[in-house]
Coordinates of C-alpha atoms in Angstrom, one line a residue:
M575 CA 0.0 0.0 0.0
H576 CA 1.3 3.3 -1.1
I577 CA 0.5 6.6 0.5
Y578 CA 1.0 9.7 -1.6
M579 CA 1.5 13.0 0.3
I580 CA 1.0 16.3 -1.4
P581 CA 3.8 18.5 -0.1
D582 CA 3.2 22.1 0.8
Q583 CA 4.8 25.0 -1.1
N584 CA 8.0 24.9 0.8
E585 CA 8.4 21.2 0.4
R586 CA 7.7 21.5 -3.4
I587 CA 10.5 24.1 -3.7
S588 CA 12.9 21.9 -1.7
S589 CA 12.2 18.8 -3.7
R590 CA 12.5 20.8 -7.0
D591 CA 16.1 21.6 -6.2
H592 CA 17.1 18.0 -5.6
S593 CA 15.1 16.1 -8.2
P594 CA 17.2 14.0 -10.6
I595 CA 14.9 15.0 -13.5
A596 CA 15.5 18.6 -12.8
G597 CA 19.2 17.9 -13.0
R598 CA 18.9 16.6 -16.5
F599 CA 16.2 18.6 -18.1
G600 CA 15.7 21.6 -16.0
N601 CA 12.6 22.7 -14.3
L602 CA 9.8 21.3 -16.5
S603 CA 7.0 22.8 -14.5
E604 CA 8.7 26.2 -14.8
S605 CA 9.6 25.8 -18.5
I606 CA 6.0 24.9 -19.8
G607 CA 4.3 28.1 -20.7
S608 CA 7.5 30.1 -20.6
N609 CA 8.6 32.2 -23.6
R610 CA 11.5 29.8 -24.3
W611 CA 9.1 26.8 -24.4
L612 CA 6.7 28.7 -26.8
R613 CA 9.6 29.6 -29.1
H614 CA 10.7 25.9 -29.4
L615 CA 7.1 24.9 -30.1
A616 CA 6.7 27.6 -32.8
F617 CA 9.9 26.6 -34.6
F618 CA 8.9 22.9 -34.5
S619 CA 5.4 23.6 -36.0
I620 CA 6.9 25.8 -38.8
G621 CA 9.3 23.0 -39.6
L622 CA 6.5 20.4 -40.0
F623 CA 4.5 22.8 -42.2
V624 CA 7.5 23.4 -44.5
I625 CA 8.2 19.7 -44.9
A626 CA 4.6 18.9 -45.7
G627 CA 4.5 21.7 -48.3
L628 CA 7.7 20.4 -50.0
V629 CA 6.3 16.8 -50.1
S630 CA 3.1 18.1 -51.8
I631 CA 5.0 20.2 -54.4
I632 CA 7.3 17.3 -55.3
T633 CA 4.3 14.9 -55.7
D634 CA 2.4 17.4 -57.9
D635 CA 5.5 17.8 -60.1
I636 CA 5.8 14.1 -60.5
D637 CA 2.2 13.8 -61.5
Q638 CA 2.3 16.7 -64.0
N639 CA 5.5 15.4 -65.6
S640 CA 4.0 11.9 -65.9
L641 CA 0.8 13.3 -67.6
Q642 CA 2.9 15.5 -70.0
E643 CA 4.8 12.4 -71.1
G644 CA 1.6 10.5 -71.8
K645 CA 2.1 8.2 -68.8
L646 CA -0.2 7.6 -65.9
L647 CA 1.1 6.6 -62.5
K648 CA 0.1 3.1 -61.6
P649 CA -2.1 3.2 -58.5
P650 CA -1.0 1.1 -55.6
V651 CA -2.1 -2.5 -55.7
E652 CA -3.4 -2.1 -52.1
A653 CA -5.2 1.2 -51.2
I654 CA -5.8 2.5 -47.7
G655 CA -8.2 0.3 -45.9
G656 CA -7.0 -2.8 -47.8
E657 CA -9.2 -2.4 -50.8
S658 CA -7.5 -3.2 -54.2
Q659 CA -7.9 -0.8 -57.2
E660 CA -8.0 -1.7 -61.0
P661 CA -5.2 -0.3 -63.2
T662 CA -6.1 2.7 -65.2
V663 CA -7.2 1.8 -68.8
I664 CA -6.6 4.1 -71.8
E665 CA -8.5 3.8 -75.1
Q666 CA -6.3 4.6 -78.1
E667 CA -6.9 4.7 -81.9
E668 CA -4.2 4.2 -84.5
T669 CA -4.7 5.1 -88.2
L670 CA -3.0 3.1 -90.9
V671 CA -3.0 3.6 -94.7
L672 CA -3.2 0.5 -96.9
K673 CA -0.2 0.3 -99.3
S674 CA -0.2 -1.0 -102.8
G675 CA -0.2 -4.8 -103.0
Q676 CA -0.9 -5.0 -99.2
S677 CA -3.9 -7.0 -97.8
L678 CA -5.9 -5.9 -94.8
I679 CA -4.5 -8.8 -92.7
E680 CA -0.9 -7.9 -93.6
A681 CA -1.5 -4.2 -92.7
I682 CA -2.9 -4.9 -89.2
R683 CA -0.4 -7.7 -88.5
K684 CA 2.4 -5.2 -89.3
A685 CA 0.9 -2.8 -86.8
G686 CA 1.2 -5.4 -84.1
V687 CA -2.1 -7.2 -84.0
P688 CA -1.5 -10.8 -83.0
S689 CA -2.0 -13.3 -85.9
T690 CA -5.0 -15.1 -84.5
L691 CA -6.8 -11.9 -83.6
A692 CA -6.0 -10.4 -87.0
H693 CA -7.5 -13.4 -88.9
N694 CA -10.6 -13.6 -86.7
A695 CA -11.2 -9.9 -87.0
V696 CA -10.8 -9.8 -90.8
N697 CA -12.9 -12.9 -91.3
K698 CA -15.8 -11.3 -89.3
F699 CA -15.2 -7.9 -91.0
A700 CA -15.6 -9.5 -94.4
K701 CA -19.3 -10.1 -93.5
V702 CA -20.0 -6.3 -93.9
I703 CA -17.4 -5.1 -96.4
D704 CA -15.5 -6.7 -99.4
V705 CA -12.0 -6.7 -98.0
R706 CA -10.6 -8.0 -101.4
R707 CA -11.6 -4.8 -103.1
L708 CA -9.9 -2.3 -100.8
L709 CA -7.7 0.1 -102.7
P710 CA -4.3 1.6 -101.8
G711 CA -4.7 4.7 -99.7
Q712 CA -7.7 3.3 -97.7
E713 CA -7.5 4.4 -94.1
I714 CA -7.8 1.7 -91.4
H715 CA -8.5 2.8 -87.8
L716 CA -7.3 0.3 -85.2
Q717 CA -8.7 0.3 -81.7
W718 CA -6.5 -0.5 -78.6
L719 CA -6.9 -0.7 -74.8
E720 CA -3.7 0.1 -72.8
S721 CA -3.2 -0.7 -69.1
N722 CA -0.4 -3.0 -68.1
E723 CA -0.3 -4.2 -71.7
K724 CA -1.6 -3.2 -75.1
K725 CA -4.8 -5.0 -76.3
F726 CA -6.4 -5.0 -79.8
T727 CA -10.1 -4.5 -79.5
G728 CA -11.2 -3.9 -83.1
L729 CA -11.1 -1.7 -86.2
W730 CA -13.2 0.4 -88.5
M731 CA -13.0 2.1 -91.8
R732 CA -15.1 4.2 -94.2
D733 CA -17.0 2.1 -96.8
G734 CA -17.7 4.5 -99.6
F735 CA -19.0 8.0 -98.7
E736 CA -22.1 7.2 -96.6
K737 CA -21.2 3.9 -94.9
R738 CA -18.9 2.9 -91.9
A739 CA -17.9 -0.7 -91.4
E740 CA -16.7 -1.8 -87.9
V741 CA -15.6 -5.0 -86.1
V742 CA -15.4 -5.0 -82.3
L743 CA -14.0 -7.6 -79.8
Q744 CA -16.7 -8.5 -77.3
E745 CA -16.3 -9.7 -73.7
N746 CA -16.8 -13.3 -74.7
G747 CA -13.6 -13.1 -76.9
K748 CA -15.5 -13.1 -80.2
F749 CA -15.7 -10.4 -82.8
K750 CA -18.9 -8.7 -83.9
S751 CA -19.1 -6.7 -87.2
E752 CA -21.7 -4.2 -88.3
S753 CA -22.3 -1.5 -91.0
S754 CA -23.8 1.8 -90.1
D755 CA -24.8 5.0 -92.0
I756 CA -22.7 8.2 -92.0
S757 CA -24.8 11.3 -91.7
V758 CA -24.6 13.5 -94.8
L759 CA -26.1 16.8 -95.7
S760 CA -27.5 17.3 -99.3
L761 CA -26.5 20.6 -100.8
S762 CA -27.9 22.1 -104.1
R763 CA -25.7 24.5 -106.1
Y764 CA -26.5 26.7 -109.1
A765 CA -23.9 28.1 -111.5
E766 CA -24.0 30.0 -114.8
G767 CA -21.6 31.8 -117.0
T768 CA -20.5 32.9 -120.5
I769 CA -18.2 30.8 -122.5
E770 CA -15.0 32.7 -123.2
D771 CA -12.7 29.9 -124.5
S772 CA -14.1 26.4 -123.8
L773 CA -17.1 25.1 -121.9
Y774 CA -14.8 23.2 -119.5
L775 CA -12.6 26.2 -118.5
S776 CA -15.6 28.6 -118.3
A777 CA -17.5 26.3 -116.1
E778 CA -14.4 25.8 -113.9
R779 CA -14.1 29.5 -113.4
A780 CA -17.7 29.6 -112.3
G781 CA -16.9 27.2 -109.5
V782 CA -18.3 24.0 -111.0
P783 CA -16.3 20.9 -109.9
A784 CA -14.3 19.1 -112.6
G785 CA -16.3 15.8 -112.3
I786 CA -19.6 17.7 -112.8
I787 CA -18.2 19.5 -115.8
V788 CA -17.2 16.3 -117.5
T789 CA -20.6 14.7 -116.8
M790 CA -22.3 17.8 -118.3
I791 CA -20.2 17.6 -121.4
N792 CA -21.1 13.9 -121.8
L793 CA -24.8 14.7 -121.5
F794 CA -24.6 17.2 -124.3
S795 CA -22.3 15.0 -126.4
Y796 CA -25.4 13.4 -128.1
D797 CA -26.5 16.8 -129.6
V798 CA -23.5 19.1 -129.6
D799 CA -20.7 19.3 -132.1
F800 CA -18.0 20.7 -129.8
Q801 CA -15.9 21.8 -132.8
R802 CA -18.3 24.0 -134.7
E803 CA -21.2 24.7 -132.3
I804 CA -19.4 26.2 -129.3
R805 CA -18.5 29.9 -129.7
P806 CA -17.2 32.6 -127.4
G807 CA -20.3 34.4 -126.0
D808 CA -22.4 31.3 -125.7
K809 CA -23.9 30.7 -122.3
F810 CA -24.3 27.8 -119.9
A811 CA -26.2 27.1 -116.7
I812 CA -26.2 24.1 -114.3
Y813 CA -28.0 23.0 -111.2
F814 CA -26.5 20.1 -109.3
N815 CA -26.4 18.3 -106.0
R816 CA -23.5 17.7 -103.6
A817 CA -23.3 15.7 -100.4
Y818 CA -21.4 17.0 -97.3
S819 CA -20.1 14.8 -94.5
Q820 CA -19.6 16.8 -91.3
E821 CA -17.9 14.0 -89.6
F822 CA -15.1 13.8 -92.2
D823 CA -15.4 17.3 -93.6
D824 CA -15.5 16.3 -97.2
I825 CA -17.8 16.7 -100.2
R826 CA -19.1 14.3 -102.9
D827 CA -20.3 15.5 -106.2
D828 CA -23.7 14.0 -106.9
D829 CA -26.2 14.3 -109.7
I830 CA -26.8 17.1 -112.2
L831 CA -30.5 18.1 -111.9
Y832 CA -30.6 20.5 -114.7
A833 CA -28.2 21.8 -117.4
K834 CA -28.6 24.3 -120.2
L835 CA -26.6 25.5 -123.2
E836 CA -27.4 28.6 -125.3
L837 CA -25.5 28.2 -128.6
S838 CA -25.9 31.1 -131.0
G839 CA -29.5 31.5 -129.9
N840 CA -30.3 27.7 -129.9
V841 CA -31.2 26.6 -126.4
I842 CA -30.7 23.0 -125.2
E843 CA -32.1 22.1 -121.8
L844 CA -31.9 18.8 -120.0
N845 CA -33.8 17.7 -116.8
R846 CA -33.0 14.7 -114.7
F847 CA -36.0 12.3 -114.1
T848 CA -36.4 8.9 -112.5
R849 CA -38.9 6.7 -114.2
D850 CA -41.2 4.1 -112.6
N851 CA -38.7 1.3 -113.3
G852 CA -36.0 3.2 -111.3
D853 CA -33.9 4.3 -114.3
S854 CA -32.8 7.9 -114.2
E855 CA -32.2 9.7 -117.5
Y856 CA -32.2 13.3 -118.9
Y857 CA -35.1 14.7 -120.8
S858 CA -35.9 17.8 -122.8
P859 CA -38.6 20.1 -121.3
Q860 CA -41.1 18.2 -123.6
G861 CA -40.1 14.8 -122.1
K862 CA -37.9 13.6 -124.9
S863 CA -34.8 11.6 -123.8
A864 CA -31.5 13.2 -124.4
R865 CA -29.9 9.8 -124.9
K866 CA -29.4 8.7 -128.5
L867 CA -28.1 5.5 -130.1
L868 CA -24.6 7.0 -130.4
M869 CA -22.6 9.8 -128.9
K870 CA -21.2 12.4 -131.3
T871 CA -18.0 12.8 -129.2
P872 CA -16.7 9.6 -127.6
L873 CA -14.1 11.3 -125.3
D874 CA -14.3 14.0 -122.7
A875 CA -14.0 17.7 -123.6
A876 CA -12.2 16.9 -126.8
K877 CA -11.3 19.2 -129.6
I878 CA -11.8 18.0 -133.2
T879 CA -8.7 18.7 -135.3
S880 CA -9.8 17.0 -138.6
S881 CA -13.4 16.4 -139.8
F882 CA -14.9 13.9 -142.1
N883 CA -13.6 14.7 -145.7
P884 CA -13.6 12.3 -148.6
N885 CA -11.0 14.4 -150.4
R886 CA -8.6 15.3 -147.6
K887 CA -4.8 15.5 -148.3
H888 CA -3.2 13.0 -146.0
P889 CA -0.7 14.7 -143.6
V890 CA 1.8 11.8 -143.8
L891 CA 1.5 10.4 -147.4
G892 CA 1.1 13.9 -149.0
Y893 CA -1.6 12.9 -151.4
T894 CA -5.4 13.0 -151.5
R895 CA -7.0 10.2 -149.6
A896 CA -10.5 9.9 -148.2
H897 CA -10.8 10.7 -144.5
T898 CA -13.5 8.3 -143.3
G899 CA -14.1 9.7 -139.9
S900 CA -13.3 12.5 -137.4
D901 CA -10.0 13.1 -135.6
F902 CA -10.1 14.2 -132.0
R903 CA -6.9 15.8 -130.7
A904 CA -6.1 14.2 -127.3
R905 CA -3.1 13.5 -125.2
T906 CA -1.8 10.0 -125.0
G907 CA -3.7 8.2 -122.3
T908 CA -7.0 10.2 -122.6
P909 CA -9.9 7.8 -121.9
I910 CA -12.0 6.8 -125.0
M911 CA -15.6 5.8 -124.5
A912 CA -17.9 3.5 -126.3
A913 CA -20.3 5.6 -128.4
G914 CA -23.2 3.2 -127.7
N915 CA -24.1 -0.2 -126.3
G916 CA -22.9 -3.1 -128.4
T917 CA -20.5 -6.0 -128.9
V918 CA -16.8 -5.7 -129.7
E919 CA -16.1 -7.2 -133.1
R920 CA -12.4 -6.4 -133.2
A921 CA -9.8 -5.2 -130.6
S922 CA -6.3 -5.6 -132.2
P923 CA -3.7 -3.8 -134.3
N924 CA -5.0 -3.0 -137.8
G925 CA -2.2 -1.7 -140.1
T926 CA -2.0 2.1 -140.5
Y927 CA -4.9 2.4 -137.9
G928 CA -2.6 1.1 -135.2
N929 CA -4.4 -0.3 -132.1
Y930 CA -8.0 -0.5 -133.3
I931 CA -11.5 -1.3 -131.9
R932 CA -14.7 -1.9 -133.8
I933 CA -18.1 -2.2 -132.1
R934 CA -21.4 -3.4 -133.6
H935 CA -24.3 -1.6 -132.0
N936 CA -27.2 -3.3 -134.0
G937 CA -27.8 -4.5 -137.5
T938 CA -27.3 -1.0 -138.9
Y939 CA -24.7 0.9 -136.9
E940 CA -21.0 0.2 -136.2
T941 CA -18.3 2.5 -134.8
A942 CA -14.5 2.3 -135.0
Y943 CA -11.7 3.8 -132.9
A944 CA -8.1 4.0 -134.1
H945 CA -4.5 4.9 -133.0
L946 CA -5.1 3.8 -129.4
S947 CA -2.2 3.6 -127.0
K948 CA -3.8 0.7 -125.2
Y949 CA -7.1 -1.1 -124.7
G950 CA -9.5 -0.8 -121.8
K951 CA -9.9 -3.5 -119.2
G952 CA -11.7 -6.6 -120.5
I953 CA -11.9 -5.2 -124.1
K954 CA -11.6 -8.1 -126.5
K955 CA -13.5 -9.7 -129.4
G956 CA -17.0 -10.7 -128.2
A957 CA -17.1 -8.4 -125.1
R958 CA -20.3 -6.5 -124.4
V959 CA -19.9 -2.8 -123.7
K960 CA -22.2 0.0 -122.5
Q961 CA -22.5 3.5 -123.8
G962 CA -19.9 5.7 -122.1
Q963 CA -17.8 2.7 -120.9
I964 CA -14.0 3.3 -121.2
I965 CA -12.8 1.0 -124.0
G966 CA -9.3 2.3 -124.6
Y967 CA -6.9 5.3 -124.4
A968 CA -5.8 7.8 -127.0
G969 CA -2.4 7.4 -128.5
A970 CA -0.2 7.6 -131.6
T971 CA 0.0 4.1 -132.9
G972 CA -0.1 3.4 -136.7
R973 CA 0.5 6.0 -139.3
V974 CA 0.0 9.4 -137.5
T975 CA 1.8 12.7 -136.9
A976 CA 0.6 13.2 -133.3
A977 CA -1.5 11.6 -130.6
H978 CA -5.2 11.6 -131.4
L979 CA -8.4 9.5 -131.8
H980 CA -9.7 8.6 -135.2
Y981 CA -13.4 7.9 -134.9
E982 CA -15.6 6.3 -137.6
V983 CA -19.3 5.6 -137.9
I984 CA -20.4 2.9 -140.4
V985 CA -24.1 2.7 -141.4
N986 CA -25.1 -0.4 -143.4
G987 CA -21.4 -0.9 -144.3
K988 CA -20.8 2.7 -145.5
F989 CA -18.8 5.4 -143.8
V990 CA -20.8 8.5 -142.8
N991 CA -20.0 11.8 -141.1
P992 CA -20.3 11.2 -137.3
M993 CA -21.0 15.0 -136.8
T994 CA -24.0 15.3 -139.1
L995 CA -25.5 11.9 -138.7
N996 CA -29.2 11.9 -137.7
L997 CA -29.5 9.3 -134.9
P998 CA -32.5 7.5 -133.4
T999 CA -33.6 9.1 -130.1
G1000 CA -34.3 7.3 -126.9
H1001 CA -37.4 7.0 -124.9
T1002 CA -40.1 9.7 -124.9
L1003 CA -42.2 10.1 -121.7
S1004 CA -46.0 9.8 -122.0
G1005 CA -49.1 9.4 -119.9
K1006 CA -48.7 9.3 -116.1
E1007 CA -44.9 9.5 -116.2
K1008 CA -45.0 12.6 -118.3
N1009 CA -47.4 14.3 -115.9
V1010 CA -45.2 13.5 -113.0
F1011 CA -42.1 14.8 -114.9
L1012 CA -43.9 18.1 -115.8
A1013 CA -44.9 18.5 -112.1
E1014 CA -41.4 17.9 -110.9
Q1015 CA -40.0 20.3 -113.5
A1016 CA -42.3 23.1 -112.3
T1017 CA -41.2 22.6 -108.7
Q1018 CA -37.6 22.5 -109.7
I1019 CA -37.9 25.8 -111.6
Q1020 CA -38.8 27.5 -108.4
E1021 CA -35.9 25.8 -106.5
R1022 CA -33.5 26.8 -109.3
E1023 CA -34.6 30.5 -109.0
T1024 CA -33.9 30.4 -105.3
A1025 CA -30.5 28.7 -105.7
K1026 CA -29.7 31.3 -108.5
E1027 CA -30.4 34.2 -106.2
V1028 CA -28.2 32.6 -103.4
S1029 CA -25.4 32.0 -105.9
R1030 CA -25.5 35.5 -107.2
A1031 CA -25.5 36.9 -103.6
L1032 CA -22.5 34.8 -102.6
L1033 CA -20.7 35.9 -105.8
F1034 CA -21.3 39.5 -105.0
V1035 CA -19.9 39.1 -101.5
E1036 CA -16.8 37.4 -102.8
N1037 CA -16.3 40.2 -105.4
V1038 CA -16.7 42.9 -102.7
E1039 CA -14.2 41.1 -100.4
S1040 CA -11.7 40.6 -103.1
S1041 CA -11.8 44.2 -104.1
E1042 CA -11.3 45.6 -100.6
P1043 CA -7.7 46.8 -100.1
E1044 CA -5.7 44.9 -97.4
V1045 CA -5.0 46.9 -94.2
A1046 CA -1.4 46.9 -93.4
A1047 CA -0.5 45.5 -89.9
Q1048 CA 0.3 48.2 -87.5

């Protein structure tokens, strides 16, 4: 049993002087609360605060540097409280461009996709897109997941202008493929102008895309002699559709809805119309098809250098020799089109004609094409061709002075002038179809007028902006 006695004031003073603790550390009861004790406590607290701040700054710097280098710090396997956390997962996309002669499997295997996954993905992908017909330059978008390791999860690519094909790795380890639509916006455009040199160059200056110009020339090639009927001062107008993809920020040229040529006062108008059977053709305002049995000019935007002349002096031989067709000046390699539907009767070299093609269109009409540099794909004796199909390319084979196309039309075995030949016309609308055509034409006239005003307003703004002097930078 211990008995504790509380000493009086004198005893406390006496014991304080002889305490062993006091000998080592001084008088604690006197020190606590003193100025010296408070100074030590303040310095100690400031030290802890500074150390904590430095640790925080260093940690933040490490995190920022890691993020700037594209790395994420791996979280601890064991978090506070003993709960484990999953590693951070990053989704990544890698874009490849298919090279010439390269298959889809070869391309993605080269990018690091394991062989088994590559084959399984492409086999499933082939369900929604023809992988054998992919062209060099096709973009391939690979999908990856990155955590502790890089994992292939699928791919997608654009299939044409309005489709997107995709294959995705599912949780069960199997691939799923699908095709989806790409949202596009239909845009209508009107352009007009005066021909100064050629229809092609004048339309190009008016802002008409090259592909639309070529299509327009082909449409008029049934009726227009581009050598003698196109003159400076003639006028043109065109109304056409374009499709815009906001996702990919690109434009596709679509159909010509209306085209007009004013040639020395003679007006030719063409309107696009889709018949009940689904065929789309071009018709005059009266419903008469623009398509004829044969085209007058079987190559794009060509310039005729020598016309049909039975008494022409031959440029090589130097004496008079019948010229049984029309010559179209064209650079070597210019595509040559079949003037009409038919069957190839000959596709081989033919003496002074050089590389030569002859097509029979029916029991009455044949056409011939000479001095070709080479033949089109699949063009041989017996092949069926369609009007406008590329059958060969202009050249300088045979007896010639320069590259060009020599074009002949044979009617019942006799050569005739291709430029003055009266050809059978195509279909003429009647009954219900004609009524629908006339109603659509009336609606389109209003739409064209609106598009014309918009086009003129935009052109005015462009002219004003281009005429304003540039303000020099201060």
